[in-house]
Amino acid sequence: MLALTRIPPEDEALRGEIRAFVEPAISALPADVRARSWMGFDPAFSRALAERGWVGMALPREYGGGGRGVFARFVLVEELLSRGAPVLAHWIADRQSGPMIARFGSEAQKRFFLPGICRAEIGFCVGLSEPDSGSDLASVRTKAVRAAGRWRLNGRKSWTTNAHRVPYMIALVRTSGTPADRHAGLSQMIVDLAAPGVTVRPIVDLTGDTHFNEVAFDDVMLPDEALIGNDGEGWAQANAELAFERSGPERLLSSQVLVDEWFDWLRTRREPPEAQVAALGAILARLVTLRAMSLAVTARIAAGESPMLAAALVKDLATLVEQDIPASIADLLAGLPDFAGGPAPRETDGDSPPPEMLMRTLAYVAQISPTFSLRGGTREILRGVIARGLSLR
Ligand SMILES: Cc1cc2nc3c(=O)[nH]c(=O)nc-3n(C[C@H](O)[C@H](O)[C@H](O)COP(=O)(O)OP(=O)(O)OC[C@H]3O[C@@H](n4cnc5c(N)ncnc54)[C@H](O)[C@@H]3O)c2cc1C
């Protein structure tokens, strides 16, 4: 019989310790705030996590990291996101920029940035997308040209999460050739967002929150050492980063606070509607299966493989479920008797209407859920990766 991947005991052992820290730290936050987890920005919470060694956990010890493997990080991410902890103050640096610098950065870059990332004192944003380059990333137009031993940067990035709150961006830019050259001639640069010529304009999303931005570069002068890795190899580096972030537990848990809130309410009802209990069971069965798939991909990453196809498959399937959850719960609640008309059921009946906090959490998750399959590569782009991996195109 096929054996399912299990988290090694020494990594699973972290769970209780993390839970004991996270639970009291977030207990005062209402569910509709916790539902924002990825977007929740709380530097004090991130620094407290860092003090316990839970930021930069997978980065090398010699630069302040924890030297732990991907399974330890799997446990940490599950515990943080399933409870809706505010992770954004360290999330991008911990998950993307730190590993990128550790892998491709110079010794000086590692010594300067990684310890600060591990203390949750240095935050990063990722500058890939541009107003005319999203899915078609190879067409980026932002350009850095050599100028007296430095780089002169001009162009515009968009949808840049966190750019209004962090000091640095890792940007994918063209350092030679033209957009027609596609993957050739792209490089990655660390941009100091306080440099003259950088303008950050926040963009408000559908829910009224501000987490991403448009960032303009007008003759921004960067030092020679802003380049990460080799000139012209930015495409391969950026793709390595995207593959790394596609299949983790973060792709299953975006609607988890809502599921728990709904479940808590169902448990208060004298006779939970059968359709709702059945729907809850179906959702949990899909989540458990996807978690097993995510763990299987994690095992391959731990073994040193780069499972692009499997990671894309997990992200595509998991974001479908994450998006189905608010849609299904909304349909089920809409099918309940109209609590607004007729005599209100008494609290003591055990058949009270859905509480306001459940409805607020549902409203937020329903509005934000389209983004689940946009961030980190859209559904159509992932399906292209899957088709290519299966030799279908
Ligand atoms: C919450 C959130 C946070 C984000 N944070 C960041 C960030 O920090 N940094 C960053 O750089 N970007 C960020 N993004 C941007 C994100 O990566 C892009 O939105 C995404 O890559 C899609 O690009 P686009 O918006 O330009 O859409 P487009 O590429 O214009 O796509 C529009 C539609 O066309 C489809 N499409 C495009 N090409 C094809 C094709 N070849 N075949 C079939 N269908 C296609 C797409 O799937 C999509 O449905 C963020 C996005 C969101 C929603």
Short mmCIF file of N, CA and C in Angstrom, two decimals, residues 78-206:
data_model
loop_
_atom_site.label_atom_id
_atom_site.label_comp_id
_atom_site.label_asym_id
_atom_site.label_seq_id
_atom_site.Cartn_x
_atom_site.Cartn_y
_atom_site.Cartn_z
N GLU A 78 1.37 26.12 9.10
CA GLU A 78 0.03 25.61 9.43
C GLU A 78 -0.51 26.25 10.69
N GLU A 79 0.34 26.32 11.70
CA GLU A 79 -0.12 26.86 12.98
C GLU A 79 -0.44 28.36 12.89
N LEU A 80 0.35 29.08 12.12
CA LEU A 80 0.11 30.52 12.00
C LEU A 80 -1.12 30.82 11.16
N LEU A 81 -1.23 30.20 10.00
CA LEU A 81 -2.30 30.57 9.09
C LEU A 81 -3.65 29.97 9.48
N SER A 82 -3.64 28.77 10.02
CA SER A 82 -4.94 28.17 10.35
C SER A 82 -5.62 28.97 11.46
N ARG A 83 -4.84 29.64 12.32
CA ARG A 83 -5.44 30.46 13.38
C ARG A 83 -5.60 31.92 12.96
N GLY A 84 -5.04 32.27 11.81
CA GLY A 84 -5.19 33.65 11.33
C GLY A 84 -4.24 34.63 12.01
N ALA A 85 -3.03 34.18 12.30
CA ALA A 85 -2.04 35.10 12.89
C ALA A 85 -1.60 36.13 11.84
N PRO A 86 -1.30 37.38 12.27
CA PRO A 86 -0.88 38.42 11.31
C PRO A 86 0.58 38.22 10.91
N VAL A 87 0.84 37.75 9.70
CA VAL A 87 2.21 37.35 9.34
C VAL A 87 2.93 38.29 8.38
N LEU A 88 2.20 39.29 7.85
CA LEU A 88 2.76 40.01 6.70
C LEU A 88 4.06 40.78 7.02
N ALA A 89 4.26 41.19 8.28
CA ALA A 89 5.47 41.99 8.57
C ALA A 89 6.76 41.21 8.30
N HIS A 90 6.69 39.87 8.39
CA HIS A 90 7.92 39.10 8.10
C HIS A 90 7.73 38.12 6.94
N TRP A 91 6.51 37.95 6.49
CA TRP A 91 6.14 36.84 5.59
C TRP A 91 6.98 36.78 4.32
N ILE A 92 7.06 37.91 3.60
CA ILE A 92 7.71 37.89 2.28
C ILE A 92 9.23 37.71 2.43
N ALA A 93 9.81 38.41 3.42
CA ALA A 93 11.26 38.27 3.63
C ALA A 93 11.60 36.85 4.06
N ASP A 94 10.76 36.29 4.93
CA ASP A 94 11.01 34.95 5.47
C ASP A 94 10.81 33.89 4.40
N ARG A 95 9.79 34.08 3.58
CA ARG A 95 9.37 33.01 2.68
C ARG A 95 10.03 33.09 1.30
N GLN A 96 10.27 34.33 0.84
CA GLN A 96 10.78 34.47 -0.53
C GLN A 96 12.15 35.14 -0.60
N SER A 97 12.24 36.37 -0.04
CA SER A 97 13.47 37.14 -0.26
C SER A 97 14.67 36.54 0.48
N GLY A 98 14.46 36.09 1.73
CA GLY A 98 15.56 35.48 2.50
C GLY A 98 16.13 34.26 1.78
N PRO A 99 15.27 33.27 1.44
CA PRO A 99 15.78 32.10 0.71
C PRO A 99 16.47 32.48 -0.60
N MET A 100 15.92 33.52 -1.28
CA MET A 100 16.54 33.97 -2.54
C MET A 100 17.96 34.50 -2.30
N ILE A 101 18.12 35.35 -1.27
CA ILE A 101 19.44 35.91 -0.98
C ILE A 101 20.39 34.80 -0.51
N ALA A 102 19.85 33.89 0.31
CA ALA A 102 20.71 32.78 0.81
C ALA A 102 21.21 31.94 -0.36
N ARG A 103 20.39 31.81 -1.38
CA ARG A 103 20.75 30.92 -2.49
C ARG A 103 21.60 31.61 -3.55
N PHE A 104 21.24 32.84 -3.89
CA PHE A 104 21.91 33.49 -5.02
C PHE A 104 22.74 34.72 -4.63
N GLY A 105 22.59 35.21 -3.40
CA GLY A 105 23.23 36.46 -3.01
C GLY A 105 24.73 36.32 -2.79
N SER A 106 25.42 37.49 -2.78
CA SER A 106 26.86 37.51 -2.49
C SER A 106 27.05 37.32 -0.98
N GLU A 107 28.28 37.06 -0.59
CA GLU A 107 28.57 36.91 0.85
C GLU A 107 28.19 38.20 1.59
N ALA A 108 28.51 39.34 0.99
CA ALA A 108 28.20 40.62 1.65
C ALA A 108 26.69 40.80 1.80
N GLN A 109 25.94 40.44 0.77
CA GLN A 109 24.46 40.55 0.86
C GLN A 109 23.93 39.63 1.96
N LYS A 110 24.45 38.41 2.03
CA LYS A 110 23.97 37.47 3.06
C LYS A 110 24.24 38.04 4.45
N ARG A 111 25.48 38.56 4.64
CA ARG A 111 25.84 39.06 5.97
C ARG A 111 25.02 40.29 6.34
N PHE A 112 24.68 41.11 5.35
CA PHE A 112 23.95 42.34 5.66
C PHE A 112 22.46 42.07 5.88
N PHE A 113 21.83 41.27 5.01
CA PHE A 113 20.37 41.17 5.05
C PHE A 113 19.83 40.02 5.92
N LEU A 114 20.49 38.85 5.87
CA LEU A 114 19.85 37.68 6.49
C LEU A 114 19.67 37.80 8.01
N PRO A 115 20.68 38.29 8.76
CA PRO A 115 20.43 38.40 10.22
C PRO A 115 19.24 39.32 10.53
N GLY A 116 19.11 40.42 9.80
CA GLY A 116 17.99 41.35 10.03
C GLY A 116 16.65 40.73 9.67
N ILE A 117 16.64 39.91 8.62
CA ILE A 117 15.41 39.19 8.25
C ILE A 117 15.04 38.23 9.38
N CYS A 118 16.02 37.54 9.91
CA CYS A 118 15.74 36.54 10.96
C CYS A 118 15.29 37.19 12.26
N ARG A 119 15.64 38.46 12.46
CA ARG A 119 15.15 39.17 13.66
C ARG A 119 13.82 39.87 13.36
N ALA A 120 13.31 39.71 12.15
CA ALA A 120 12.08 40.39 11.69
C ALA A 120 12.25 41.91 11.73
N GLU A 121 13.47 42.36 11.48
CA GLU A 121 13.72 43.81 11.48
C GLU A 121 13.83 44.35 10.06
N ILE A 122 14.14 43.49 9.09
CA ILE A 122 14.25 43.93 7.70
C ILE A 122 13.15 43.24 6.90
N GLY A 123 12.27 44.05 6.32
CA GLY A 123 11.19 43.51 5.50
C GLY A 123 11.48 43.73 4.02
N PHE A 124 10.90 42.89 3.19
CA PHE A 124 11.09 42.98 1.74
C PHE A 124 9.75 42.96 1.02
N CYS A 125 9.75 43.45 -0.21
CA CYS A 125 8.63 43.19 -1.12
C CYS A 125 9.21 42.64 -2.42
N VAL A 126 8.32 42.07 -3.23
CA VAL A 126 8.75 41.41 -4.46
C VAL A 126 8.22 42.19 -5.67
N GLY A 127 9.12 42.68 -6.50
CA GLY A 127 8.73 43.49 -7.66
C GLY A 127 8.86 42.70 -8.95
N LEU A 128 7.82 41.91 -9.23
CA LEU A 128 7.80 41.19 -10.50
C LEU A 128 6.82 41.89 -11.45
N SER A 129 5.54 41.94 -11.07
CA SER A 129 4.48 42.45 -11.96
C SER A 129 4.67 43.92 -12.31
N GLU A 130 4.24 44.26 -13.52
CA GLU A 130 4.24 45.65 -13.98
C GLU A 130 2.88 45.94 -14.61
N PRO A 131 2.58 47.21 -14.85
CA PRO A 131 1.27 47.53 -15.43
C PRO A 131 0.98 46.73 -16.70
N ASP A 132 1.99 46.43 -17.53
CA ASP A 132 1.73 45.66 -18.75
C ASP A 132 2.38 44.28 -18.72
N SER A 133 2.84 43.84 -17.58
CA SER A 133 3.48 42.51 -17.48
C SER A 133 3.05 41.84 -16.19
N GLY A 134 2.14 40.87 -16.30
CA GLY A 134 1.72 40.10 -15.13
C GLY A 134 2.05 38.65 -15.40
N SER A 135 1.11 37.97 -16.03
CA SER A 135 1.37 36.58 -16.40
C SER A 135 2.56 36.49 -17.34
N ASP A 136 2.62 37.44 -18.27
CA ASP A 136 3.71 37.43 -19.25
C ASP A 136 4.90 38.18 -18.66
N LEU A 137 5.49 37.58 -17.64
CA LEU A 137 6.53 38.24 -16.85
C LEU A 137 7.78 38.57 -17.66
N ALA A 138 8.05 37.75 -18.68
CA ALA A 138 9.28 37.96 -19.45
C ALA A 138 9.26 39.29 -20.20
N SER A 139 8.06 39.93 -20.26
CA SER A 139 7.99 41.18 -21.01
C SER A 139 8.25 42.41 -20.13
N VAL A 140 8.81 42.23 -18.92
CA VAL A 140 9.01 43.40 -18.05
C VAL A 140 9.83 44.48 -18.76
N ARG A 141 9.46 45.74 -18.47
CA ARG A 141 10.12 46.85 -19.15
C ARG A 141 11.01 47.67 -18.21
N THR A 142 10.82 47.50 -16.91
CA THR A 142 11.68 48.25 -15.98
C THR A 142 13.13 47.90 -16.29
N LYS A 143 13.94 48.95 -16.38
CA LYS A 143 15.28 48.75 -16.94
C LYS A 143 16.35 49.32 -16.02
N ALA A 144 17.44 48.58 -15.83
CA ALA A 144 18.59 49.12 -15.11
C ALA A 144 19.76 49.14 -16.08
N VAL A 145 20.36 50.33 -16.27
CA VAL A 145 21.51 50.42 -17.18
C VAL A 145 22.74 50.87 -16.41
N ARG A 146 23.90 50.41 -16.85
CA ARG A 146 25.17 50.78 -16.21
C ARG A 146 25.40 52.28 -16.34
N ALA A 147 25.81 52.91 -15.24
CA ALA A 147 26.12 54.35 -15.29
C ALA A 147 27.22 54.61 -14.27
N ALA A 148 28.43 54.78 -14.76
CA ALA A 148 29.60 55.10 -13.91
C ALA A 148 29.72 54.17 -12.70
N GLY A 149 29.76 52.88 -12.96
CA GLY A 149 29.97 51.91 -11.89
C GLY A 149 28.73 51.67 -11.04
N ARG A 150 27.60 52.28 -11.44
CA ARG A 150 26.36 52.05 -10.71
C ARG A 150 25.28 51.61 -11.70
N TRP A 151 24.05 51.45 -11.22
CA TRP A 151 22.93 51.11 -12.09
C TRP A 151 21.91 52.25 -12.03
N ARG A 152 21.41 52.66 -13.19
CA ARG A 152 20.36 53.67 -13.23
C ARG A 152 19.05 52.95 -13.55
N LEU A 153 18.07 53.07 -12.63
CA LEU A 153 16.84 52.29 -12.74
C LEU A 153 15.67 53.17 -13.13
N ASN A 154 14.91 52.73 -14.15
CA ASN A 154 13.70 53.44 -14.55
C ASN A 154 12.60 52.44 -14.87
N GLY A 155 11.37 52.76 -14.48
CA GLY A 155 10.24 51.88 -14.81
C GLY A 155 9.19 51.89 -13.72
N ARG A 156 8.30 50.90 -13.77
CA ARG A 156 7.16 50.88 -12.83
C ARG A 156 6.80 49.45 -12.47
N LYS A 157 6.55 49.19 -11.21
CA LYS A 157 6.06 47.89 -10.76
C LYS A 157 4.64 48.06 -10.22
N SER A 158 3.82 47.01 -10.30
CA SER A 158 2.47 47.15 -9.76
C SER A 158 2.08 45.94 -8.92
N TRP A 159 1.05 46.13 -8.13
CA TRP A 159 0.53 45.10 -7.20
C TRP A 159 1.59 44.67 -6.19
N THR A 160 2.52 45.57 -5.86
CA THR A 160 3.64 45.17 -5.01
C THR A 160 3.19 45.16 -3.54
N THR A 161 2.95 43.97 -3.02
CA THR A 161 2.50 43.83 -1.64
C THR A 161 3.58 44.38 -0.70
N ASN A 162 3.14 45.25 0.23
CA ASN A 162 4.00 45.71 1.32
C ASN A 162 4.98 46.83 0.96
N ALA A 163 5.02 47.28 -0.29
CA ALA A 163 6.06 48.26 -0.65
C ALA A 163 5.96 49.54 0.18
N HIS A 164 4.76 49.84 0.70
CA HIS A 164 4.59 51.07 1.49
C HIS A 164 5.07 50.90 2.93
N ARG A 165 5.50 49.69 3.30
CA ARG A 165 5.86 49.48 4.71
C ARG A 165 7.26 48.92 4.91
N VAL A 166 7.92 48.48 3.85
CA VAL A 166 9.22 47.81 4.04
C VAL A 166 10.34 48.61 3.38
N PRO A 167 11.58 48.39 3.81
CA PRO A 167 12.68 49.18 3.25
C PRO A 167 13.21 48.70 1.89
N TYR A 168 13.00 47.42 1.54
CA TYR A 168 13.66 46.91 0.33
C TYR A 168 12.72 46.13 -0.58
N MET A 169 13.04 46.16 -1.87
CA MET A 169 12.35 45.33 -2.87
C MET A 169 13.39 44.49 -3.60
N ILE A 170 13.02 43.24 -3.92
CA ILE A 170 13.82 42.52 -4.92
C ILE A 170 13.04 42.63 -6.22
N ALA A 171 13.64 43.30 -7.20
CA ALA A 171 12.93 43.61 -8.45
C ALA A 171 13.52 42.81 -9.60
N LEU A 172 12.63 42.34 -10.47
CA LEU A 172 13.07 41.72 -11.72
C LEU A 172 13.11 42.82 -12.78
N VAL A 173 14.30 43.06 -13.33
CA VAL A 173 14.46 44.18 -14.28
C VAL A 173 15.27 43.73 -15.50
N ARG A 174 15.14 44.52 -16.54
CA ARG A 174 15.94 44.23 -17.75
C ARG A 174 17.28 44.95 -17.64
N THR A 175 18.37 44.20 -17.76
CA THR A 175 19.70 44.84 -17.71
C THR A 175 20.38 44.83 -19.08
N SER A 176 19.78 44.11 -20.05
CA SER A 176 20.29 44.20 -21.43
C SER A 176 19.20 43.77 -22.39
N GLY A 177 19.35 44.15 -23.66
CA GLY A 177 18.38 43.75 -24.69
C GLY A 177 17.06 44.48 -24.56
N THR A 178 16.02 43.92 -25.18
CA THR A 178 14.69 44.55 -25.20
C THR A 178 13.65 43.52 -24.76
N PRO A 179 12.39 43.97 -24.47
CA PRO A 179 11.35 43.00 -24.08
C PRO A 179 11.20 41.87 -25.10
N ALA A 180 11.55 42.13 -26.36
CA ALA A 180 11.44 41.08 -27.38
C ALA A 180 12.44 39.94 -27.13
N ASP A 181 13.49 40.22 -26.35
CA ASP A 181 14.47 39.16 -26.04
C ASP A 181 13.97 38.19 -24.98
N ARG A 182 12.78 38.51 -24.44
CA ARG A 182 12.14 37.61 -23.46
C ARG A 182 13.05 37.29 -22.27
N HIS A 183 13.32 36.01 -22.00
CA HIS A 183 14.00 35.62 -20.76
C HIS A 183 15.45 36.10 -20.68
N ALA A 184 16.07 36.30 -21.84
CA ALA A 184 17.47 36.73 -21.83
C ALA A 184 17.57 38.20 -21.42
N GLY A 185 18.59 38.52 -20.62
CA GLY A 185 18.83 39.92 -20.28
C GLY A 185 18.07 40.42 -19.07
N LEU A 186 17.40 39.51 -18.33
CA LEU A 186 16.71 39.93 -17.10
C LEU A 186 17.60 39.64 -15.89
N SER A 187 17.51 40.53 -14.89
CA SER A 187 18.33 40.37 -13.68
C SER A 187 17.50 40.75 -12.46
N GLN A 188 18.01 40.37 -11.30
CA GLN A 188 17.33 40.76 -10.06
C GLN A 188 18.17 41.75 -9.28
N MET A 189 17.50 42.77 -8.76
CA MET A 189 18.20 43.84 -8.04
C MET A 189 17.54 44.08 -6.69
N ILE A 190 18.37 44.37 -5.69
CA ILE A 190 17.81 44.81 -4.41
C ILE A 190 17.70 46.32 -4.47
N VAL A 191 16.45 46.82 -4.32
CA VAL A 191 16.23 48.27 -4.42
C VAL A 191 15.91 48.82 -3.03
N ASP A 192 16.68 49.84 -2.63
CA ASP A 192 16.40 50.56 -1.38
C ASP A 192 15.24 51.52 -1.67
N LEU A 193 14.09 51.27 -1.05
CA LEU A 193 12.89 52.04 -1.41
C LEU A 193 12.93 53.46 -0.85
N ALA A 194 13.96 53.77 -0.03
CA ALA A 194 14.10 55.15 0.46
C ALA A 194 14.97 55.99 -0.48
N ALA A 195 15.49 55.37 -1.55
CA ALA A 195 16.40 56.09 -2.46
C ALA A 195 15.65 57.19 -3.22
N PRO A 196 16.35 58.30 -3.54
CA PRO A 196 15.70 59.34 -4.34
C PRO A 196 15.21 58.78 -5.67
N GLY A 197 14.00 59.20 -6.09
CA GLY A 197 13.46 58.74 -7.38
C GLY A 197 12.48 57.58 -7.24
N VAL A 198 12.30 57.04 -6.01
CA VAL A 198 11.32 55.97 -5.81
C VAL A 198 10.02 56.59 -5.30
N THR A 199 8.90 56.29 -5.97
CA THR A 199 7.59 56.76 -5.49
C THR A 199 6.69 55.56 -5.28
N VAL A 200 6.11 55.44 -4.09
CA VAL A 200 5.23 54.31 -3.77
C VAL A 200 3.81 54.84 -3.61
N ARG A 201 2.89 54.31 -4.44
CA ARG A 201 1.49 54.74 -4.34
C ARG A 201 0.62 53.56 -3.96
N PRO A 202 0.01 53.58 -2.78
CA PRO A 202 -0.84 52.46 -2.36
C PRO A 202 -2.06 52.29 -3.27
N ILE A 203 -2.48 51.02 -3.43
CA ILE A 203 -3.69 50.69 -4.20
C ILE A 203 -4.67 50.06 -3.21
N VAL A 204 -5.93 50.54 -3.23
CA VAL A 204 -6.95 49.99 -2.32
C VAL A 204 -7.62 48.81 -3.02
N ASP A 205 -7.78 47.68 -2.30
CA ASP A 205 -8.42 46.51 -2.93
C ASP A 205 -9.93 46.55 -2.75
N LEU A 206 -10.60 45.55 -3.29
CA LEU A 206 -12.07 45.49 -3.28
C LEU A 206 -12.65 45.55 -1.87
#
